[in-house]
């Protein structure tokens, strides 16, 4: 298929049901299929200024975003910086950035943030530092192209003991 081309599309004798077995499609009609390119944002080259992180300290994180798709983005996006536990389920959001510009086909933008880790994180030991890109509503990236919107790297998160005494 060629981008921008329109193709006649006719479906006949289609059976489409939901996972519970109920009917999801009862009729079809002749229509057109239009092939359209879209942006595809890839997060990579994740780096941190130290391999052992400690609660309460500042850490510098950098990464790159590349548009590997076939169309410039229509708007910007946000990026969430998190620490993710070994179980892959427990996480702590430590920073959020916004990129308000567009990104051309094949273009790369270098991103950087200095974040202060919370004093109480709820994680320790071997964790993953993660940057997750969330496209803005006008960005144009398809949902099925978002699997490469996350970059992770292994780091060690130290423990800090805090003691509060009544006055």
XYZ file of N, CA and C in Angstrom, residues 4 24 28 31 34 55 58 69 77 81 89 135 140 142-143 146 160 162:
54
model
N -1.289 7.677 1.557
C -2.151 8.663 0.916
C -3.083 8.090 -0.130
N -20.761 -8.679 17.757
C -20.243 -7.314 17.750
C -20.446 -6.626 16.399
N -22.293 -5.060 7.147
C -21.139 -4.406 6.539
C -21.604 -3.642 5.317
N -16.837 0.416 1.525
C -16.202 1.625 2.023
C -14.846 1.818 1.384
N -7.992 4.119 3.614
C -6.982 5.128 3.333
C -5.744 4.792 4.163
N 17.810 7.931 48.963
C 16.668 8.808 49.244
C 17.134 10.197 49.664
N 19.811 14.448 45.004
C 19.493 14.837 43.630
C 20.209 13.906 42.670
N 8.882 7.091 13.146
C 7.693 6.897 12.322
C 7.788 7.591 10.977
N 4.536 15.950 24.128
C 4.277 14.805 24.986
C 4.785 15.105 26.383
N 9.347 10.093 34.996
C 10.549 9.437 35.493
C 10.153 8.724 36.780
N 5.781 -4.129 39.456
C 4.465 -3.558 39.750
C 4.551 -2.315 40.638
N 2.250 10.333 24.889
C 1.949 11.291 23.817
C 0.800 12.225 24.192
N -0.369 12.303 17.622
C -0.597 11.483 16.440
C -0.045 10.080 16.514
N 0.015 6.318 17.197
C -1.015 5.293 17.369
C -0.756 4.488 18.636
N -1.814 3.998 19.253
C -1.695 3.190 20.470
C -0.847 1.941 20.232
N 3.119 2.329 20.689
C 3.643 2.884 21.944
C 4.466 1.909 22.775
N 17.784 4.492 53.788
C 18.062 5.531 54.768
C 17.084 5.363 55.911
N 15.134 6.824 59.049
C 14.691 8.095 59.626
C 14.007 7.794 60.943
